[in-house]
C-alpha cells in the first residue's frame, strides 16, 4: 500500500522539478545577454558596460582610464605646490583583462547559476576595479627634480669687507626633502583616492639651520695673519698673472671646518681666465707658460696662513729655489699634483684680503684673535745642505760659428732646508719643525757654435771631458805621461759630491706639469 502511494508522489515531485527547471531555463533564455554582448548590470569603475560588445566596452573603459590618468597630484613643499598628472608620474593600466572578465558574466556557468547571477546583478550591479601600475622610479624622479627645487639650502651669514670695514649679512634657514618618503606618500595617496577627490600630499621636509649665524660671522673682525713679497713690476705679463690670481683669491670666506684650495680657486691657468705667458720652472729649465708667476701668489698666502696659525693641509716646494722667499718658505702650484691647501680650524669664518700694488703682493687674513698678547710667533729658514750644480749643459748650434757662446740659463744651486716655527709665550720658547724641502741643483745651460769648417769639433771634444776648466795636464806636462792626468777630467764629469745630493733632490724631469714659479 505504502509503495503504491510513494510512486505517484515521486512522479509528482519530479514533474514539479522539471517544470521549475523548464521555467528557469525559459526565463534564462529571456534574460541572458545576446551573443557577444556583456550582461546588463556590469560596470568597470563608473562605466556601465552592460549590453556593450567587447570592442565598445574596451573603447569606453580606455576613455575612462585616459581621463583618470589626467588627474593631478598636488604636492605641498614648504607651502608651495608642485603638480603632476598621474600619467606624468608613470601610472598606466591595461583594460584587456577586466573586459574579458566582464564578457564572461552570466555565461561561464550552467543555466541555473548564470540565471542566479543575472538576477543578482539586476539589483546589485557588479563593479570591476581597474588596477593602475605605478613606476616608482618616475615618482622619485619627479620628487627629486621638481619638488626638490622648492627646498633651498641654508645660507650662512656672509662676511664682506667694504672700504676697510666689515659688513655682515643675515643667515637664512633652508630645508631638505626626503625623496623616498615623499614618493611613498604620493603612491599611497593615489591608491586611497576616491573618484572626484583631489589628490594632495604634504612633502616630507626637514628644516635645515645655517651653521654660521650673523652673530658668529660678526666675530670675524681681527687681522690674524699677514704677509707680502716683492716682484719685478717691469715684467708686465708676470705682474698681470699675479694681479689676476690675487683678485680671484681676494674676498673669499672660509667657514669653520672648510678647506681652501689655491689651485681650485685660481684655475684654469688659461688666457681665457685672464692669464699670460711668463717664466715658469719645467724639467730644470726656465720656460714661458700661461700663468707663470702664480706660485708667488700661493707662496705669499702660505706665509700669511702660517702667521695666522691655521692648519696647513697641503704644501709642496718648488723644484728649484725661488728669489722672493727663503728656502722652505715657498708653496708651489703645478697642475693637479702640487697645490696649497689650508683648513679653517677655528670657530669663526676666515676672510682673505689680497691684492698687488707697486711691485708688492700681499695677503691679510681676518678671523677672531684668541691668542694671548704676549704670544710672539716667528719663522726661521735653515739650510741643512748645499748642492752644487754639475757641469755645463752644452747645446751645439750648427748655424753659429765656433766662436759663438751664449749662456741661455744660469746655474741653480740646490739646497735642502727646513722651516722652523718659534713661539715665545709666558716666558717660554718652543721650536717646532714645519716642513722640510729639497731643491735640485741645475747646471748652467750654454749654446755654442758648431758651423761646418770651424774648429768646433776639437772644442767639443774638450768640453765633453770637463766643461768648467781645462785639464791639469796642460798646466803640468810631466803628469801627462801618466794616465791619471787624463782620467781625472773624465771623472769630474760625474763628481760624487754632485751626484749624491741630486739623487735625494726632487727631480724636475719627474714632474709632469710646469710650475708657475
XYZ file of C-alpha atoms in Angstrom:
517
model
C 0.000 0.000 0.000
C 2.777 2.455 1.026
C 4.813 1.557 -2.009
C 1.866 2.229 -4.215
C 1.464 5.685 -2.757
C 5.184 6.604 -2.974
C 5.351 6.021 -6.669
C 2.903 8.733 -7.670
C 4.444 11.145 -5.098
C 7.908 10.831 -6.609
C 6.446 11.320 -10.006
C 4.701 14.489 -8.890
C 7.923 15.858 -7.377
C 9.885 15.003 -10.480
C 7.366 16.700 -12.697
C 7.407 19.797 -10.482
C 11.199 19.990 -10.604
C 11.099 19.514 -14.303
C 8.610 22.330 -14.620
C 10.751 24.574 -12.412
C 13.854 23.785 -14.437
C 11.976 24.412 -17.610
C 10.751 27.691 -16.214
C 14.247 28.751 -15.121
C 15.693 27.719 -18.440
C 12.991 29.608 -20.262
C 13.495 32.604 -18.005
C 17.292 32.464 -18.537
C 16.735 32.431 -22.267
C 14.799 35.664 -21.939
C 17.418 37.448 -19.762
C 20.707 36.043 -20.968
C 22.901 38.515 -22.831
C 22.958 38.302 -26.560
C 25.904 36.575 -28.103
C 28.971 38.839 -27.984
C 27.441 41.314 -25.526
C 28.132 41.986 -21.837
C 25.417 41.213 -19.317
C 23.359 44.131 -18.015
C 24.377 45.407 -14.574
C 28.145 45.083 -15.139
C 30.311 48.156 -14.518
C 34.017 48.905 -14.845
C 34.626 51.620 -12.269
C 31.787 54.061 -13.125
C 31.424 52.923 -16.740
C 28.253 50.883 -17.399
C 29.414 48.299 -19.912
C 26.204 46.224 -19.780
C 24.871 45.498 -23.262
C 28.134 46.553 -24.901
C 30.216 44.490 -27.255
C 33.808 43.745 -26.319
C 35.175 46.471 -28.596
C 32.621 49.008 -27.367
C 33.448 48.225 -23.749
C 37.174 48.415 -24.421
C 36.806 51.845 -26.030
C 34.592 53.189 -23.250
C 36.842 51.915 -20.462
C 40.015 53.119 -22.207
C 38.498 56.597 -22.453
C 37.699 56.499 -18.737
C 41.263 55.371 -17.994
C 42.820 58.119 -20.107
C 40.717 60.749 -18.366
C 41.640 59.283 -14.992
C 45.358 59.456 -15.817
C 44.988 63.202 -16.318
C 44.077 63.622 -12.665
C 46.523 65.889 -10.884
C 48.622 65.105 -7.829
C 49.441 68.220 -5.802
C 52.485 68.113 -3.518
C 52.888 70.797 -0.852
C 56.583 71.658 -0.429
C 57.196 74.401 2.123
C 53.837 75.963 1.302
C 54.481 75.851 -2.442
C 52.506 73.498 -4.687
C 54.177 71.229 -7.224
C 51.799 69.368 -9.567
C 51.953 66.436 -11.952
C 49.376 64.223 -13.655
C 49.200 60.509 -12.938
C 50.354 59.893 -16.495
C 53.418 62.095 -15.913
C 54.162 60.100 -12.776
C 54.262 56.906 -14.838
C 50.875 55.437 -13.952
C 49.150 53.184 -16.533
C 46.510 50.460 -16.767
C 45.749 47.690 -19.249
C 41.964 47.273 -19.712
C 42.010 43.987 -21.645
C 41.821 41.641 -18.639
C 38.901 43.389 -16.958
C 36.910 43.498 -20.234
C 37.476 39.758 -20.692
C 36.090 39.115 -17.198
C 33.056 41.310 -17.876
C 32.324 39.359 -21.065
C 32.049 36.077 -19.100
C 29.483 37.268 -16.534
C 26.284 35.171 -16.869
C 27.926 32.896 -19.435
C 30.613 30.854 -17.730
C 28.300 28.608 -15.632
C 25.247 26.408 -16.197
C 21.863 27.978 -16.968
C 20.823 27.844 -13.335
C 23.950 29.565 -11.907
C 24.030 32.005 -14.788
C 20.357 32.880 -14.213
C 21.032 33.365 -10.497
C 23.988 35.659 -11.255
C 21.978 37.712 -13.734
C 19.114 38.101 -11.226
C 21.638 39.156 -8.545
C 23.333 41.887 -10.557
C 19.974 43.157 -11.703
C 19.510 44.526 -8.189
C 23.172 44.800 -7.088
C 25.430 45.805 -10.005
C 28.762 44.031 -10.416
C 31.607 46.584 -10.411
C 35.135 45.788 -11.584
C 38.040 47.978 -10.450
C 40.928 48.958 -12.703
C 44.392 48.240 -11.408
C 46.876 51.043 -12.084
C 50.565 50.191 -12.124
C 52.914 52.868 -10.768
C 56.509 53.344 -11.886
C 58.170 54.207 -8.594
C 61.335 55.388 -10.325
C 59.331 58.053 -12.186
C 57.681 59.191 -8.966
C 61.072 59.529 -7.254
C 62.426 61.424 -10.259
C 59.503 63.860 -10.023
C 60.187 64.445 -6.332
C 63.943 64.745 -6.835
C 63.807 67.109 -9.822
C 60.601 69.089 -9.356
C 59.770 69.110 -5.658
C 63.373 69.392 -4.510
C 63.705 72.734 -6.310
C 61.358 74.241 -3.731
C 63.854 73.385 -0.996
C 66.650 75.934 -0.735
C 69.873 75.196 1.079
C 70.532 77.011 4.307
C 72.616 80.138 3.762
C 75.288 81.110 6.222
C 75.716 84.709 7.216
C 78.146 86.373 4.808
C 81.220 88.417 5.581
C 82.166 91.280 3.270
C 84.815 93.955 3.560
C 83.904 97.302 2.018
C 86.124 100.375 2.216
C 88.118 98.866 5.069
C 85.028 97.977 7.134
C 83.387 94.583 7.641
C 79.735 94.117 6.679
C 77.730 91.063 7.798
C 74.541 89.728 6.176
C 71.802 87.671 7.846
C 71.759 83.899 7.695
C 68.780 82.038 6.181
C 67.381 78.655 7.136
C 66.923 76.059 4.416
C 65.240 72.707 4.004
C 65.791 69.245 2.584
C 63.218 66.818 1.205
C 63.146 63.078 1.886
C 62.719 61.770 -1.657
C 61.831 58.153 -0.826
C 59.382 59.064 1.933
C 57.601 61.673 -0.197
C 57.399 59.283 -3.170
C 55.827 56.625 -0.933
C 53.255 59.147 0.311
C 52.299 60.023 -3.274
C 51.778 56.369 -4.151
C 49.643 55.780 -1.056
C 47.508 58.870 -1.710
C 46.802 57.743 -5.283
C 45.788 54.273 -4.113
C 43.402 55.657 -1.492
C 41.931 58.481 -3.590
C 38.244 58.229 -4.478
C 36.770 59.324 -7.765
C 36.481 63.083 -7.890
C 38.670 63.654 -4.840
C 41.699 65.919 -5.129
C 44.955 64.022 -4.614
C 47.029 66.102 -2.205
C 50.293 65.192 -0.463
C 52.468 67.067 2.009
C 56.152 66.509 1.276
C 58.400 65.090 3.976
C 60.611 68.142 4.561
C 63.260 68.768 7.224
C 64.258 72.296 8.186
C 67.989 72.966 7.837
C 69.544 75.553 10.117
C 72.570 77.589 8.931
C 75.857 76.726 10.594
C 77.053 80.328 10.721
C 74.723 82.942 12.161
C 75.176 86.681 11.854
C 76.369 86.815 15.469
C 79.048 84.218 14.734
C 80.080 85.893 11.471
C 80.491 89.252 13.212
C 83.291 87.741 15.298
C 85.457 87.753 12.145
C 86.994 91.194 12.613
C 90.662 90.805 13.625
C 93.728 90.586 11.391
C 95.355 87.326 12.496
C 97.950 86.904 9.737
C 99.631 88.997 7.070
C 102.491 88.645 4.575
C 103.835 90.331 1.463
C 106.505 89.681 -1.168
C 108.036 91.841 -3.882
C 108.158 91.281 -7.635
C 109.535 92.973 -10.738
C 106.697 95.165 -11.979
C 108.653 95.633 -15.215
C 107.767 92.086 -16.230
C 104.286 93.050 -17.385
C 102.931 89.587 -18.195
C 104.063 88.088 -14.892
C 102.722 91.109 -13.000
C 99.318 90.660 -14.635
C 99.289 86.995 -13.630
C 99.978 87.874 -10.001
C 97.290 90.539 -10.031
C 94.726 88.207 -11.606
C 95.349 85.315 -9.202
C 95.290 87.646 -6.182
C 91.976 89.053 -7.413
C 90.470 85.564 -7.634
C 91.518 84.778 -4.055
C 90.554 88.155 -2.589
C 87.213 88.394 -0.746
C 86.991 84.644 -0.101
C 85.346 83.440 3.109
C 86.300 80.049 4.540
C 83.730 78.813 7.039
C 84.674 76.694 10.073
C 85.825 73.245 9.000
C 86.157 74.146 5.316
C 89.357 73.649 3.278
C 90.597 76.287 0.833
C 92.498 75.271 -2.320
C 94.575 77.822 -4.232
C 94.635 75.627 -7.343
C 90.849 75.261 -7.450
C 90.335 78.972 -6.822
C 92.654 80.429 -9.462
C 92.260 77.764 -12.177
C 92.192 77.295 -15.060
C 95.515 78.880 -15.978
C 94.376 79.921 -19.438
C 94.279 83.094 -21.470
C 90.502 82.965 -21.252
C 90.771 83.191 -17.472
C 92.975 86.275 -17.622
C 96.499 84.802 -17.651
C 99.535 85.486 -19.835
C 102.743 83.652 -20.771
C 105.509 84.275 -18.212
C 108.569 82.422 -16.822
C 107.990 79.064 -15.108
C 110.032 76.047 -13.999
C 109.829 72.954 -16.204
C 112.214 69.986 -16.145
C 115.051 72.024 -14.695
C 114.633 74.882 -17.142
C 113.022 78.300 -17.032
C 110.403 78.454 -19.781
C 107.421 80.634 -20.575
C 103.992 79.180 -19.790
C 100.490 80.571 -19.363
C 100.057 81.670 -15.757
C 103.751 81.892 -14.965
C 104.321 83.564 -11.611
C 101.208 82.445 -9.723
C 103.379 80.369 -7.396
C 104.392 83.670 -5.803
C 100.704 84.203 -5.037
C 100.358 80.830 -3.292
C 103.679 81.385 -1.514
C 102.614 84.773 -0.151
C 99.304 83.319 1.037
C 101.141 80.343 2.586
C 103.197 82.622 4.802
C 100.125 84.638 5.814
C 98.409 81.376 6.788
C 101.459 80.336 8.813
C 101.338 83.613 10.713
C 97.612 83.143 11.316
C 98.487 79.675 12.679
C 95.819 77.938 10.623
C 96.057 74.255 9.690
C 98.079 73.606 6.521
C 96.600 70.641 4.652
C 98.883 70.506 1.607
C 102.048 72.315 0.553
C 104.892 71.472 -1.852
C 108.240 73.188 -2.522
C 109.378 74.266 -5.964
C 111.741 72.012 -7.887
C 114.313 74.851 -7.730
C 114.685 77.729 -5.296
C 112.841 80.999 -5.867
C 114.099 84.502 -5.213
C 111.171 86.065 -3.359
C 111.345 83.945 -0.163
C 113.937 81.852 1.647
C 114.089 78.061 1.169
C 111.174 76.129 2.732
C 109.008 79.252 2.842
C 107.553 78.691 -0.655
C 104.419 76.879 -1.845
C 104.369 75.694 -5.464
C 101.387 75.235 -7.774
C 101.693 72.694 -10.599
C 98.828 71.033 -12.442
C 96.696 68.965 -10.115
C 99.578 67.384 -8.197
C 101.017 70.422 -6.418
C 98.600 72.640 -4.537
C 98.457 74.783 -1.439
C 95.506 73.999 0.816
C 94.650 75.075 4.330
C 91.705 74.418 6.630
C 89.785 76.794 8.848
C 90.207 75.013 12.154
C 88.748 77.911 14.161
C 85.189 78.530 15.369
C 84.527 81.609 13.208
C 84.714 82.396 9.473
C 88.071 83.323 7.948
C 88.203 86.200 5.462
C 91.021 86.591 2.897
C 92.005 90.008 1.622
C 94.665 90.247 -1.075
C 95.983 92.352 -3.912
C 99.014 93.945 -5.571
C 100.474 97.440 -5.585
C 103.783 98.953 -6.752
C 105.622 95.653 -7.193
C 104.248 94.122 -3.984
C 101.714 91.340 -3.487
C 100.076 90.975 -0.079
C 97.519 88.884 1.788
C 95.740 89.694 5.037
C 93.811 87.020 6.891
C 90.999 88.024 9.220
C 89.269 85.996 11.899
C 88.917 86.129 15.654
C 92.108 86.789 17.615
C 92.131 84.365 20.535
C 95.899 84.269 21.128
C 97.388 85.994 24.135
C 99.007 89.412 23.738
C 102.426 88.133 24.806
C 102.467 85.343 22.190
C 105.204 86.009 19.633
C 105.418 83.793 16.533
C 108.331 83.858 14.073
C 109.544 81.527 11.338
C 113.134 80.630 10.534
C 114.518 79.024 7.382
C 117.513 76.747 7.949
C 119.603 75.381 5.087
C 120.869 71.923 6.020
C 122.733 71.113 2.792
C 124.011 72.954 -0.261
C 124.116 71.081 -3.572
C 126.438 72.464 -6.247
C 125.326 72.278 -9.881
C 127.146 69.913 -12.213
C 128.981 70.622 -15.448
C 127.532 72.974 -18.007
C 124.882 71.535 -20.270
C 126.071 72.489 -23.737
C 123.981 72.630 -26.886
C 125.710 72.991 -30.260
C 124.190 75.192 -32.933
C 125.397 74.369 -36.446
C 124.124 77.700 -37.706
C 126.569 79.629 -35.494
C 130.360 79.994 -35.873
C 132.693 78.203 -33.478
C 133.423 81.473 -31.695
C 129.756 81.820 -30.683
C 128.953 81.173 -26.991
C 125.748 82.153 -25.195
C 124.598 81.340 -21.659
C 120.865 80.651 -22.021
C 120.288 79.880 -18.341
C 122.470 80.421 -15.310
C 123.192 77.551 -12.942
C 120.960 76.974 -9.921
C 122.461 75.863 -6.632
C 120.432 73.138 -4.919
C 119.506 73.079 -1.243
C 117.960 71.042 1.496
C 116.183 73.154 4.057
C 113.729 73.054 6.939
C 111.331 75.677 8.246
C 111.078 76.239 11.990
C 108.224 77.819 13.901
C 109.396 79.620 17.022
C 106.792 80.563 19.626
C 107.604 82.728 22.638
C 104.867 82.862 25.267
C 104.712 83.169 29.046
C 108.492 83.397 29.205
C 108.952 80.099 27.347
C 110.245 79.366 23.854
C 109.077 76.451 21.730
C 110.646 75.488 18.397
C 108.736 73.216 16.000
C 109.659 71.998 12.526
C 107.002 72.982 9.984
C 108.358 71.351 6.824
C 111.437 70.061 5.050
C 112.210 70.843 1.423
C 114.638 69.745 -1.263
C 115.564 71.925 -4.238
C 117.521 70.380 -7.076
C 120.749 71.785 -8.439
C 120.656 72.648 -12.137
C 123.737 73.218 -14.342
C 124.343 76.231 -16.491
C 122.831 75.971 -19.983
C 125.198 77.106 -22.755
C 124.777 77.260 -26.521
C 127.947 77.081 -28.663
C 128.514 77.455 -32.369
C 129.363 74.389 -34.446
C 129.250 75.573 -38.047
C 130.970 73.412 -40.678
C 134.590 74.262 -41.404
C 135.432 75.540 -37.927
C 137.431 74.102 -35.103
C 134.223 73.294 -33.189
C 134.948 69.571 -33.267
C 138.147 69.870 -31.224
C 136.433 72.290 -28.841
C 133.501 69.869 -28.487
C 135.819 67.007 -27.529
C 137.447 69.127 -24.854
C 134.160 70.254 -23.307
C 132.958 66.672 -23.019
C 135.958 65.992 -20.828
C 135.439 68.929 -18.487
C 133.220 71.965 -19.122
C 134.316 74.238 -16.315
C 138.110 74.404 -16.861
C 140.969 72.978 -18.926
C 142.649 69.697 -17.895
C 145.544 69.903 -15.447
C 147.649 68.080 -17.997
C 148.211 71.274 -19.969
C 149.399 73.060 -16.838
C 151.780 70.270 -15.736
C 153.361 68.465 -18.729
C 155.205 65.983 -16.505
C 151.921 64.433 -15.419
C 150.668 63.945 -18.974
C 152.747 60.803 -19.256
C 150.630 59.258 -16.528
C 147.042 58.198 -17.196
C 145.808 59.994 -14.080
C 146.004 63.426 -15.733
C 143.686 62.187 -18.466
C 141.389 60.065 -16.279
C 140.727 62.720 -13.634
C 138.980 65.149 -16.009
C 136.718 62.276 -17.125
C 135.754 61.581 -13.525
C 134.938 65.205 -12.858
C 132.153 64.923 -15.443
C 130.274 62.861 -12.822
C 131.647 64.064 -9.463
C 130.406 62.113 -6.454
C 129.882 65.308 -4.478
C 127.380 66.453 -7.093
C 125.616 63.184 -7.943
C 124.732 62.020 -4.424
C 122.868 65.159 -3.347
C 120.966 65.257 -6.639
C 119.694 61.743 -6.018
C 117.862 62.969 -2.927
C 116.510 66.119 -4.573
C 113.108 66.326 -6.250
C 113.995 65.829 -9.953
C 112.295 68.249 -12.292
C 112.232 65.605 -15.003
C 109.779 63.601 -12.889
C 107.291 66.470 -12.775
C 104.555 66.105 -15.409
C 103.439 69.721 -15.117
C 105.102 73.101 -15.283
C 105.480 75.036 -12.028
C 104.269 78.607 -12.293
C 107.365 79.820 -10.364
